Tab-separated table of C-alpha atoms in Angstrom:
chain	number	residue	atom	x	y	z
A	1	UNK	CA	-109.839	-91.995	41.033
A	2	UNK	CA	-112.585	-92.137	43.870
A	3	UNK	CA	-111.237	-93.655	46.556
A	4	UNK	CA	-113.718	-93.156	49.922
A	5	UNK	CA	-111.924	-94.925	52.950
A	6	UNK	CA	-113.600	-95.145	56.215
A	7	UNK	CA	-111.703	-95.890	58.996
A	8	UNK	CA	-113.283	-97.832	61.775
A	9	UNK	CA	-113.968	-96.091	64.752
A	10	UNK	CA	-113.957	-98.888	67.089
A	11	UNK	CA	-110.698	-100.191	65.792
A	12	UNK	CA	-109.569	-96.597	66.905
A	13	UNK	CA	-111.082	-96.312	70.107
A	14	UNK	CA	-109.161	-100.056	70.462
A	15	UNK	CA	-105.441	-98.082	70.368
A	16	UNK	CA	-106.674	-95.983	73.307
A	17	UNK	CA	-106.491	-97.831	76.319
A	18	UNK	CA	-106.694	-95.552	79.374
A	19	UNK	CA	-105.168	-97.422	81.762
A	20	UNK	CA	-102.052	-99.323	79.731
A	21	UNK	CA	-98.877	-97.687	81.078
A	22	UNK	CA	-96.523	-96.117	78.622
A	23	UNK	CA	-94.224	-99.308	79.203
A	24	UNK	CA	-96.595	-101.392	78.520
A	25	UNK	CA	-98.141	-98.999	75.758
A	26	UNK	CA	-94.546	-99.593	74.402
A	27	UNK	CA	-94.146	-103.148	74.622
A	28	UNK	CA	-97.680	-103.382	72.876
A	29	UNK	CA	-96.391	-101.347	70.348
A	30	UNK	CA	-93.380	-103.671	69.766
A	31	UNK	CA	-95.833	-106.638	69.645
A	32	UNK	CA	-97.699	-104.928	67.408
A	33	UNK	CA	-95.157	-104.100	64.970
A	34	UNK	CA	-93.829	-108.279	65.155
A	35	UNK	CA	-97.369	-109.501	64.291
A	36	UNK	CA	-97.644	-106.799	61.387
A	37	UNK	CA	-95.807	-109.669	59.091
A	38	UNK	CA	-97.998	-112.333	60.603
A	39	UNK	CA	-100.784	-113.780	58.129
A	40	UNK	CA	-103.551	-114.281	60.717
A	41	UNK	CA	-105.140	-111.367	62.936
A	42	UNK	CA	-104.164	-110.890	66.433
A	43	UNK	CA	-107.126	-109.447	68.336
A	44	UNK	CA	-105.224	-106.277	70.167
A	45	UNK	CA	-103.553	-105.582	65.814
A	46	UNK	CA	-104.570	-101.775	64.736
A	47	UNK	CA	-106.534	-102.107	61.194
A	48	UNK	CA	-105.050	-99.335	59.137
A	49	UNK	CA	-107.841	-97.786	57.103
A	50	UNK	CA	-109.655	-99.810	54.458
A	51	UNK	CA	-108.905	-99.019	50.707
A	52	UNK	CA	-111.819	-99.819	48.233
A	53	UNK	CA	-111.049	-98.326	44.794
A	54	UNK	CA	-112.876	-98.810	41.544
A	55	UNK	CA	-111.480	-97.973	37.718
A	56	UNK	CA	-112.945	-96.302	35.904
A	57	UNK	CA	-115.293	-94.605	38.222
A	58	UNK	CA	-117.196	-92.469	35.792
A	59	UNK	CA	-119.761	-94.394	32.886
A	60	UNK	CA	-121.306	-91.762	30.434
A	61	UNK	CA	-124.415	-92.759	28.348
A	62	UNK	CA	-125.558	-90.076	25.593
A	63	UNK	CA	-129.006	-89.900	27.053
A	64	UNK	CA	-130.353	-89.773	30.688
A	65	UNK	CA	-132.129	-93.403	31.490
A	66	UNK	CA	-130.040	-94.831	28.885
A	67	UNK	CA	-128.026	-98.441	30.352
A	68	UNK	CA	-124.693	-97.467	31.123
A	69	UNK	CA	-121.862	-100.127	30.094
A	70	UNK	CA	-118.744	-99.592	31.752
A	71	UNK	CA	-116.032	-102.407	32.260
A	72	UNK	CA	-114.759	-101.829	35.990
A	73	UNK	CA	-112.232	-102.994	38.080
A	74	UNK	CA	-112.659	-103.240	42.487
A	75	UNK	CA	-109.799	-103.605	44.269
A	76	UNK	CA	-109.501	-103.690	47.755
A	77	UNK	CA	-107.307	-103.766	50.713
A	78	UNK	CA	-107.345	-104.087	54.764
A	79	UNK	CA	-105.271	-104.532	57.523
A	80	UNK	CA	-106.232	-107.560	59.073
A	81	UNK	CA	-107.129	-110.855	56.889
A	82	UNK	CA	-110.746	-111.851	57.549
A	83	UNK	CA	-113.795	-112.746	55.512
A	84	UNK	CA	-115.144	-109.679	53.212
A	85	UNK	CA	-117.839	-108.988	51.182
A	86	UNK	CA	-118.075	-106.643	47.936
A	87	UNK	CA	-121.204	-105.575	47.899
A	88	UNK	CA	-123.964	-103.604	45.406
A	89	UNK	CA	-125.691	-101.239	47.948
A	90	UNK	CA	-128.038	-99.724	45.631
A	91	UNK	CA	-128.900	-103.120	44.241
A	92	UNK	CA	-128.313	-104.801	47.776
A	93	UNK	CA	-126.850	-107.854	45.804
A	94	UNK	CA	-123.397	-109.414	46.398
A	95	UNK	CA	-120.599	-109.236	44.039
A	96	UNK	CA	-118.310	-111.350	45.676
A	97	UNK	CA	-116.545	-112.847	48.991
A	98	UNK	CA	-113.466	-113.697	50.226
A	99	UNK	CA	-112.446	-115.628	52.630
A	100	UNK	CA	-109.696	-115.230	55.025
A	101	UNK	CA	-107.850	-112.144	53.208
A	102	UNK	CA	-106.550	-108.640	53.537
A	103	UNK	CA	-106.847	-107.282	49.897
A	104	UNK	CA	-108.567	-108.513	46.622
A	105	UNK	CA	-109.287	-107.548	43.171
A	106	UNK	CA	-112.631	-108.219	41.223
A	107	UNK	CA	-113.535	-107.144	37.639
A	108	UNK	CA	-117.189	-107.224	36.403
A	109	UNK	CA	-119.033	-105.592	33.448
A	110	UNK	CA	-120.958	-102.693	34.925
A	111	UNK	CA	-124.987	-101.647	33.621
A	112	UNK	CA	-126.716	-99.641	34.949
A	113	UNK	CA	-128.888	-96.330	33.830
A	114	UNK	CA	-128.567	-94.693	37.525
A	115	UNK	CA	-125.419	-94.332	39.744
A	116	UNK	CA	-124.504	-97.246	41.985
A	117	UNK	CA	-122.850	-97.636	45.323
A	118	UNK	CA	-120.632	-100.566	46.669
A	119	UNK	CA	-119.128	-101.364	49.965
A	120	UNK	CA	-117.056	-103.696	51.316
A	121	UNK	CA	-118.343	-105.376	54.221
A	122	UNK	CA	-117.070	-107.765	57.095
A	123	UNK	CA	-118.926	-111.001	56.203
A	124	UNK	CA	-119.777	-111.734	60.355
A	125	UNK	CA	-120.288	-108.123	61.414
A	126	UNK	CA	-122.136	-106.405	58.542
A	127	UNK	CA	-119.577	-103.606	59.285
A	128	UNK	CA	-119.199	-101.565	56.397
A	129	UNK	CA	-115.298	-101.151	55.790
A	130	UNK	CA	-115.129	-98.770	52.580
A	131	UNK	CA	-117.500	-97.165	50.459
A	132	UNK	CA	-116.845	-96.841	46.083
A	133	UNK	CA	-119.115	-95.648	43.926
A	134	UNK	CA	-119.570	-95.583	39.954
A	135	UNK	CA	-121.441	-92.528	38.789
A	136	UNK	CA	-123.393	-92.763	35.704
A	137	UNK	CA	-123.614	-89.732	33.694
A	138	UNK	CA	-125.122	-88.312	30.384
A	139	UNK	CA	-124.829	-85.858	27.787
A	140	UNK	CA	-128.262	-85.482	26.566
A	141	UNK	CA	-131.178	-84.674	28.976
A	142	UNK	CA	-134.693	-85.963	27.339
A	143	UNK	CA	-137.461	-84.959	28.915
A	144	UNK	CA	-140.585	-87.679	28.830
A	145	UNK	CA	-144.088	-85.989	26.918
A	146	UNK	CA	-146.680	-85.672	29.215
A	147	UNK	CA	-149.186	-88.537	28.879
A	148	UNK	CA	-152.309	-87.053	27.093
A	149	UNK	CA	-152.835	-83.571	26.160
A	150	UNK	CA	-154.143	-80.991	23.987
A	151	UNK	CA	-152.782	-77.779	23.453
A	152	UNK	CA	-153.925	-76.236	20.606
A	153	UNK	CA	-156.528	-78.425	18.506
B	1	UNK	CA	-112.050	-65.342	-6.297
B	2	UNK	CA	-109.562	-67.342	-5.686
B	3	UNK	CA	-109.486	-71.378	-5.647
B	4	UNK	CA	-110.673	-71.880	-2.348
B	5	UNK	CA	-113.187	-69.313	-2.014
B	6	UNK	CA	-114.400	-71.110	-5.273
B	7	UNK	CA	-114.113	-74.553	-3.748
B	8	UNK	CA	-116.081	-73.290	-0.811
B	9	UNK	CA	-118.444	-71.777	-3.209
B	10	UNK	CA	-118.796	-75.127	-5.408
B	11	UNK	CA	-119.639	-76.991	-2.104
B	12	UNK	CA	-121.938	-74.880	-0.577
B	13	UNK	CA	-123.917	-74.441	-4.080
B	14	UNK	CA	-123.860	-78.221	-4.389
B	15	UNK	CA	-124.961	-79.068	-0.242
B	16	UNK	CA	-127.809	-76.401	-1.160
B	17	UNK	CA	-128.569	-77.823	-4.150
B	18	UNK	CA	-128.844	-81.351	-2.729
B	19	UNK	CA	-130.907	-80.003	-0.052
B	20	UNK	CA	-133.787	-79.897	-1.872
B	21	UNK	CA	-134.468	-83.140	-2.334
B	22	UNK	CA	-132.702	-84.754	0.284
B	23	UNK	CA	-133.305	-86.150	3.831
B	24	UNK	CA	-132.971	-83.001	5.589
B	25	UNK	CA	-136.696	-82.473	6.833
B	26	UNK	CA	-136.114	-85.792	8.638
B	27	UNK	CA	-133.961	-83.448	10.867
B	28	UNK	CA	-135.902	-84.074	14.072
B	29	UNK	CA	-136.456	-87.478	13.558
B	30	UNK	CA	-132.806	-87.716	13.068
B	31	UNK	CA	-131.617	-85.931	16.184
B	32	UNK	CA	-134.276	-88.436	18.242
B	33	UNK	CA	-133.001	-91.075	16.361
B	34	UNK	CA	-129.434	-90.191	17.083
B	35	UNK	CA	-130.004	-89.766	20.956
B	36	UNK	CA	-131.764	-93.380	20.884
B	37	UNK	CA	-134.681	-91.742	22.402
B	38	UNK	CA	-137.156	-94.129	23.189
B	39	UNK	CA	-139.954	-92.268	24.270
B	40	UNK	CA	-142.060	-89.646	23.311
B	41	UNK	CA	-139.966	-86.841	24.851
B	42	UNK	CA	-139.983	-82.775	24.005
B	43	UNK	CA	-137.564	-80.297	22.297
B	44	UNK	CA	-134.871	-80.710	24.700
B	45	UNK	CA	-133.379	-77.409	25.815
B	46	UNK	CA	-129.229	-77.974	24.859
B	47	UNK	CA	-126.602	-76.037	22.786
B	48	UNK	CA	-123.883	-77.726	20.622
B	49	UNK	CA	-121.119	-76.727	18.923
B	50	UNK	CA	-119.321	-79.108	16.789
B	51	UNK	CA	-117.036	-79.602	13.282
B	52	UNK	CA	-117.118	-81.996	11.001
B	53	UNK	CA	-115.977	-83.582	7.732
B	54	UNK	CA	-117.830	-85.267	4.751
B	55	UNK	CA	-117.478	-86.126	1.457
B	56	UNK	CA	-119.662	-87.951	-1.352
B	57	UNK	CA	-120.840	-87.664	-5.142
B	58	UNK	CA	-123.847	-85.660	-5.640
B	59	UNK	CA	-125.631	-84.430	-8.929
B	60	UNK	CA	-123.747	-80.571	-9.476
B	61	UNK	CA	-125.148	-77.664	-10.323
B	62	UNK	CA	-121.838	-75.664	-11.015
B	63	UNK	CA	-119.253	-78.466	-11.403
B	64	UNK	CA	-118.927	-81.358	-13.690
B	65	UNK	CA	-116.870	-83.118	-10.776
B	66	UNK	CA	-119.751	-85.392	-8.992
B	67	UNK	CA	-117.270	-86.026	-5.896
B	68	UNK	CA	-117.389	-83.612	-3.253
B	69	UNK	CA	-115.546	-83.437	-0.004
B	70	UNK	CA	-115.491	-80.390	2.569
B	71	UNK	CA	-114.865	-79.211	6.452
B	72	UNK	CA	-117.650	-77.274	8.339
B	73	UNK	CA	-118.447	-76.182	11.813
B	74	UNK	CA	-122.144	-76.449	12.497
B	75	UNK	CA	-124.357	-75.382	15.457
B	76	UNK	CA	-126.960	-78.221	16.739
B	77	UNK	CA	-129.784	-76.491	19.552
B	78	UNK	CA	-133.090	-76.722	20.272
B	79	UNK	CA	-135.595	-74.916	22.913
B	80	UNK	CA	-138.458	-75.899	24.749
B	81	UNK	CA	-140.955	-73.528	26.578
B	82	UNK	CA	-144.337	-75.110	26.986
B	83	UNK	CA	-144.422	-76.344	24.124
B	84	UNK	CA	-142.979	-73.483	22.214
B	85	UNK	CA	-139.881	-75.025	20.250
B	86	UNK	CA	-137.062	-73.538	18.267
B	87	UNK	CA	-134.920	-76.283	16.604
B	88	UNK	CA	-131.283	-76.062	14.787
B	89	UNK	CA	-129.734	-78.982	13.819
B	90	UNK	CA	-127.145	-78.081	11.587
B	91	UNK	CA	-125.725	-81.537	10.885
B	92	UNK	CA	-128.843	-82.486	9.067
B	93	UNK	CA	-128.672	-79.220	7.005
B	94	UNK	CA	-132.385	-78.246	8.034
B	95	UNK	CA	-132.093	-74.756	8.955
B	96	UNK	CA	-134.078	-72.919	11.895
B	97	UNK	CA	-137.250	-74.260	12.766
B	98	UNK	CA	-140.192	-73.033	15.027
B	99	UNK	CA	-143.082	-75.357	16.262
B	100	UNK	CA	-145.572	-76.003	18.754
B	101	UNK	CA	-146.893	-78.843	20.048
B	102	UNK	CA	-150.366	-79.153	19.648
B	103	UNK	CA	-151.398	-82.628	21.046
B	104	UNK	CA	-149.467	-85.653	22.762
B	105	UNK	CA	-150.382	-89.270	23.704
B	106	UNK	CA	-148.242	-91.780	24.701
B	107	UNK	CA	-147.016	-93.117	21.149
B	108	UNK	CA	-148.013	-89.894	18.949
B	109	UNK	CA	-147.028	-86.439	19.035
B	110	UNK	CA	-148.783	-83.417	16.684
B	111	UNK	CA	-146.480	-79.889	16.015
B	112	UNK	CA	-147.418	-76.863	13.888
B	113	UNK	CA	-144.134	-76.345	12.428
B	114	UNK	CA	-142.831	-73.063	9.973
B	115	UNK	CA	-138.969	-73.271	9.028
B	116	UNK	CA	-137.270	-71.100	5.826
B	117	UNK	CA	-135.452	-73.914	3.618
B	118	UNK	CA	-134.010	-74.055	0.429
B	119	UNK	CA	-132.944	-70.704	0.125
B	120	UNK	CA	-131.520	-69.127	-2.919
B	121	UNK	CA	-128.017	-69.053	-2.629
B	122	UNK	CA	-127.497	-72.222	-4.706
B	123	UNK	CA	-128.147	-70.207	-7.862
B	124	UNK	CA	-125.448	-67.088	-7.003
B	125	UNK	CA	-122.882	-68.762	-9.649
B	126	UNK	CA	-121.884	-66.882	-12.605
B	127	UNK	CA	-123.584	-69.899	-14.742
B	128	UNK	CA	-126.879	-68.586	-13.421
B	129	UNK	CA	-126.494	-65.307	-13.930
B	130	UNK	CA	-130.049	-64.374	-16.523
B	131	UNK	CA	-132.143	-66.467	-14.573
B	132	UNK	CA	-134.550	-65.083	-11.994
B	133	UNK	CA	-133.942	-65.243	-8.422
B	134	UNK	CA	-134.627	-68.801	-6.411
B	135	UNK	CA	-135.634	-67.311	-3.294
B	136	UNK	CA	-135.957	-69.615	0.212
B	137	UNK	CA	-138.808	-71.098	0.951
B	138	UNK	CA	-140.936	-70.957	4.042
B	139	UNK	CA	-142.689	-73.740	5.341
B	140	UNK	CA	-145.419	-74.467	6.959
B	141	UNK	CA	-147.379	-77.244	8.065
B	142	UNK	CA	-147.630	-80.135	10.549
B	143	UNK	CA	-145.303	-83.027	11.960
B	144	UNK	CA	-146.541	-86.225	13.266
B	145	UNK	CA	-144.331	-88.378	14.849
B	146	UNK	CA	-144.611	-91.970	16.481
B	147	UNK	CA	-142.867	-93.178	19.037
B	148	UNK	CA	-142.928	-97.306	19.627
B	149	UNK	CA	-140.231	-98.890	21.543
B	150	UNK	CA	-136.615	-98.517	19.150
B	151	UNK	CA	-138.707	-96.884	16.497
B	152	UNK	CA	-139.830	-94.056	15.278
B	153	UNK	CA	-142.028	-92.913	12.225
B	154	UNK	CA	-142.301	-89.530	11.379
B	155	UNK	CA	-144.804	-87.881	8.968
B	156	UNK	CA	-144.859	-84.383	7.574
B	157	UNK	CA	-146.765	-82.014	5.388
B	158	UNK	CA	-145.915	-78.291	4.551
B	159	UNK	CA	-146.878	-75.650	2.224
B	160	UNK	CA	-144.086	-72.978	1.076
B	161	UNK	CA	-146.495	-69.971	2.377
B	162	UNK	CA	-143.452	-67.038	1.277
B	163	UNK	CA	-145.826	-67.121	-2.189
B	164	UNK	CA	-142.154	-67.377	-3.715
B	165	UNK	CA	-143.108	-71.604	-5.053
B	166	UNK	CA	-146.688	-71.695	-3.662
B	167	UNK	CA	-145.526	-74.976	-3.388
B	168	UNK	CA	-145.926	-78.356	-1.377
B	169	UNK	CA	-143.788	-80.927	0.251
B	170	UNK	CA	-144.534	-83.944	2.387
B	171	UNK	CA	-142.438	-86.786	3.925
B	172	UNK	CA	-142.306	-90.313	5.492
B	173	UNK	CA	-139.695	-91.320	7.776
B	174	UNK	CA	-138.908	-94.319	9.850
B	175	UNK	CA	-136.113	-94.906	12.137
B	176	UNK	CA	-134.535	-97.264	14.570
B	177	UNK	CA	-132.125	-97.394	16.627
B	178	UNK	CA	-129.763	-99.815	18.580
B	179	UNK	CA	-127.612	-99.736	21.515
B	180	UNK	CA	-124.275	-101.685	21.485
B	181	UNK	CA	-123.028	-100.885	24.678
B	182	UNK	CA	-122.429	-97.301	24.758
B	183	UNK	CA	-122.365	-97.191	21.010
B	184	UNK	CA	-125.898	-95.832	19.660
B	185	UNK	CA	-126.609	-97.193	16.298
B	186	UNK	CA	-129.052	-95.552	14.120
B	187	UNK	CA	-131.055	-96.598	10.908
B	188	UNK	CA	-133.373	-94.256	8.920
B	189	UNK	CA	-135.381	-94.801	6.018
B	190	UNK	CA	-137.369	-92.218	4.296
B	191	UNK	CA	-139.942	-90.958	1.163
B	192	UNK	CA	-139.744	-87.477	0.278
B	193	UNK	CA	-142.471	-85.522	-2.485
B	194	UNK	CA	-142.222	-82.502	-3.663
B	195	UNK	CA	-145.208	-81.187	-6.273
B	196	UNK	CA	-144.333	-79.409	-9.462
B	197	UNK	CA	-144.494	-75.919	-8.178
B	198	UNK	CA	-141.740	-76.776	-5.740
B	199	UNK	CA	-139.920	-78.289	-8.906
B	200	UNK	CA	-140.697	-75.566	-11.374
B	201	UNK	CA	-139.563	-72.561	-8.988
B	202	UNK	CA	-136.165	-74.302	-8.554
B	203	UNK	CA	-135.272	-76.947	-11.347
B	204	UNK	CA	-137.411	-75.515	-13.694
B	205	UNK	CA	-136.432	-73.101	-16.432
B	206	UNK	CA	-139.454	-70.771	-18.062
B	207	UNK	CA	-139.729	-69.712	-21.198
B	208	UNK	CA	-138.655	-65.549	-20.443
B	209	UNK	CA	-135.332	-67.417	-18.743
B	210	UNK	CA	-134.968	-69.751	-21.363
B	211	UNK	CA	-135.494	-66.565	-23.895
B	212	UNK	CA	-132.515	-64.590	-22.310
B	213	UNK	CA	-130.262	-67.279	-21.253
B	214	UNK	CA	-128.578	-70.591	-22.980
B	215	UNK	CA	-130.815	-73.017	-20.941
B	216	UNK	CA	-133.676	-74.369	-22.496
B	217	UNK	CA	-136.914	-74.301	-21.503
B	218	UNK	CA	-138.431	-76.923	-19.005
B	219	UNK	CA	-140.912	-77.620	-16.518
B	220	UNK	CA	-140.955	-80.656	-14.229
B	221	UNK	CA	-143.424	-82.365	-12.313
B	222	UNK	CA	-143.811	-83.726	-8.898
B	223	UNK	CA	-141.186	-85.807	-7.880
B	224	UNK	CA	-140.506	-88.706	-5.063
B	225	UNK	CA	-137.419	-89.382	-3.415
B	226	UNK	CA	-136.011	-92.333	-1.860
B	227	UNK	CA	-133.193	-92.073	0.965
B	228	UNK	CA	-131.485	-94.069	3.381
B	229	UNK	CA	-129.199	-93.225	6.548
B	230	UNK	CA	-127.291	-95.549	8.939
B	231	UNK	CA	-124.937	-94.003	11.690
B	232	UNK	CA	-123.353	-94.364	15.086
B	233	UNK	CA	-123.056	-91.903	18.596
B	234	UNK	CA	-120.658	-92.104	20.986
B	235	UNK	CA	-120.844	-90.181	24.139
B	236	UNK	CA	-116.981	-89.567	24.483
B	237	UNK	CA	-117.364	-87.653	27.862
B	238	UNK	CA	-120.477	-85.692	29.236
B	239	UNK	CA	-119.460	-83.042	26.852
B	240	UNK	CA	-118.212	-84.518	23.795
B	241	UNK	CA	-120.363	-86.592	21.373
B	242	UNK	CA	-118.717	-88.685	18.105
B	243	UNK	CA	-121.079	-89.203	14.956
B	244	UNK	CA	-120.141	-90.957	11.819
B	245	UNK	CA	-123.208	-90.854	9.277
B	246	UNK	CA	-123.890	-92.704	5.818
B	247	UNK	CA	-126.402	-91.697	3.599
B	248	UNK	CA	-127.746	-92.327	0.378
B	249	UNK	CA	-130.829	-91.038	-1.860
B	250	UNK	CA	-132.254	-91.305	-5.444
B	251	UNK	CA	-132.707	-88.372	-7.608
B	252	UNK	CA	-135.654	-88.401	-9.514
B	253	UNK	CA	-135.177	-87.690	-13.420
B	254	UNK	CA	-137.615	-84.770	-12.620
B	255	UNK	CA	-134.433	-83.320	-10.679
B	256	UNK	CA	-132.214	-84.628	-13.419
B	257	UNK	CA	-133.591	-83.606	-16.591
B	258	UNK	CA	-133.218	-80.141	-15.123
B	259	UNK	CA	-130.719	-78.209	-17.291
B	260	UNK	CA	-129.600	-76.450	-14.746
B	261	UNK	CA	-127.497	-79.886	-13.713
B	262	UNK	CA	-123.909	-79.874	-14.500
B	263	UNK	CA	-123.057	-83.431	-13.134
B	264	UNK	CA	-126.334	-85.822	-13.173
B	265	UNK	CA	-126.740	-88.497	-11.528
B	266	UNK	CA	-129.527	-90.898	-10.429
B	267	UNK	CA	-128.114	-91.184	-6.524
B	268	UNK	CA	-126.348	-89.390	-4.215
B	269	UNK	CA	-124.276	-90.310	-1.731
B	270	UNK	CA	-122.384	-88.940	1.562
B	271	UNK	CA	-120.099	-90.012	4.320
B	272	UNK	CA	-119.639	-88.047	7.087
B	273	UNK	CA	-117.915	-87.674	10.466
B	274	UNK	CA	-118.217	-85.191	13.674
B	275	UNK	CA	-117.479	-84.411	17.092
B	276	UNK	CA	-119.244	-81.907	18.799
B	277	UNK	CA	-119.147	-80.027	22.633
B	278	UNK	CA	-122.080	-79.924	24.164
B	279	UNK	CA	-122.889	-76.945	26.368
């Protein structure tokens, strides 16, 4: 399973605040840990890193160029409830969005002939969260004829 | 000998035997058509390994049992430098084959090709034993093949140039194919001739053989063959390929009225099934 999390660096630059005192640093913590089991995001909340996972991650065609068809399934997961994207980067088209949630699942029939990349992206920021891809492989390489020649006759 | 060395024996005389006037120079066409290759693309440079099972009836040479069923383990490869080719596609029972290719366009493609086929081994049972030697032939000639969108038409014309026949065999294939998700459906249909020499040196019995042996004497013509393939690929994994193959022919009553027949029949028919590893 391909599973490419990327943790958001200015969510972790967020838990280092130089000039909270370890009291308060504790009493943060507490306040952290309380609004874990809330449903909406409190603005000083740590995002764990983002989980985007797709099954199966490998589609194999018997010739290079050939449409892949691979049933897949995204699912998804972060730590603050918000409005995210699934997106087709290499076909910069949008799979789907949800709205004010912290995980999701979508299934959709995968075809393609070349390997695709999807993100899942914060719908105000245009942050990329989480990166998936579905590689498309072969077992035969063909090789196309050049156009017009004459070798022998 | 025991039973199974005779079994083994029985099928390999009768997949010989059936060679000659099957589908088997349609072996290129029948790899392209396999890979659904859509374009006009070159002798692809890849090694296979695979085994397989098949069974069918068949006109016999040295059994009066028309069924036939057997295991093998085949080697599929080709080679491509600059035009140079070497093709083995075992599956299609077409043995080695060397080419160049002389000319290309976008649709057609022109190769010099020279293969051995046939061979002799088909005649190595005891119920032979009198007649002269049916050597392999060796082939020579050119291939044209047309590619246009799903289909592809194949043409070919060859002279045996071992001077064992002196003979001449040409060909007309056309093929399809059709992807069903990653299932690669295949059609073929095909027209095989062979002249009379072709006929004579194998089928045919000559008056000195006929002399010294209990077959009588004959000597057939030129003959055309029908046949007809459909099949499926499956890429399992990047290594692993799945073929299932029907096919059927006519055998011509030149072939037939050969006394060298055990079994005749007017068709022949196979299933068969395969996976292969591809290096």
């Amino acid at each position: 399973m391909l599973t490419t999390a990327i943790n958001n660096k200015r969510n972790k630059k967020r838990n280092k605040q130089p000039h909270v005192t370890i009291i308060s640093g504790w009493l943060i913590a507490c306040c952290l840990m309380l609004a874990s089991s809330h449903s909406l995001a409190q603005p000083d909340k740590p995002v764990r890193g983002t989980q985007l996972e797709v099954t199966p991650e490998r589609c194999i065609a018997l010739r290079k160029g050939q449409t892949c068809y691979l049933e897949v399934t995204f699912k998804w997961q972060q730590g603050e409830s918000s409005d995210y994207c699934l997106i087709n980067v290499t076909r910069n088209s949008v799979l789907k969005c949800w709205r004010n949630r912290s995980k999701g699942q979508y299934s959709f029939d995968f075809q393609s002939s070349k390997s695709n990349t999807f993100v899942l992206r914060s719908k105000n920021s245009n942050v990329d969260l989480a990166q998936a891809h579905i590689v498309v492989a072969w077992v035969y390489k063909s090789t196309k004829r050049s156009k017009l020649s004459w070798r022998l006759l | 000998m025991n039973s199974t060395y005779k079994k083994i024996l029985v099928t390999a005389v009768t997949l010989l035997s059936v060679t000659l006037s099957s589908a088997s120079i349609a072996a290129d066409i029948a790899h392209a058509i396999r890979n659904n290759t859509q374009d006009n693309t070159t002798t692809e440079n890849y090694f296979e390994i695979g085994i397989g099972a098949a069974m069918g009836v068949a006109p016999k040479l040295a059994s009066s049992e028309e069924q036939w069923k057997g295991r093998s383990l085949f080697i599929n490869g080709s080679y491509n430098w600059n035009g140079l080719f070497i093709e083995k596609y075992g599956e299609s029972s077409d043995p080695f084959v060397i080419g160049y290719n002389a000319y290309n366009s976008d649709n057609w493609s022109f190769d010099v090709v020279v293969g051995s086929k046939y061979g002799g081994g088909a005649f190595t049972n005891k119920r032979f034993d009198g007649l002269d030697e049916r050597k392999g032939s060796t082939m020579f000639g050119g291939r044209l093949t047309g590619y246009f969108g799903d289909n592809i038409f194949q043409f070919s014309a060859k002279h045996d140039i071992s001077g064992n026949t002196n003979g001449f065999a040409a060909s007309a294939v056309a093929g399809r194919n059709w992807q069903l998700r990653n299932w690669n459906f295949h059609g073929m249909l095909g027209l095989y001739y062979y002249n009379s020499s072709m006929n004579q040196y194998y089928y045919g019995v000559s008056a000195e053989e006929a002399a010294r042996t209990e077959f009588t004497e004959y000597k057939p013509g030129g003959n055309v063959n029908f046949t007809a393939e459909v099949g499926v690929t499956y890429p399992i994994t990047e290594d692993w390929v799945f073929r299932a193959t029907a096919r059927a022919r006519t055998v011509s009553d030149e072939d037939m009225d050969s006394p060298l027949f055990m079994t005749r029949r007017s068709s022949a028919m196979a299933l068969s099934t395969s996976i292969s590893y591809v290096f």
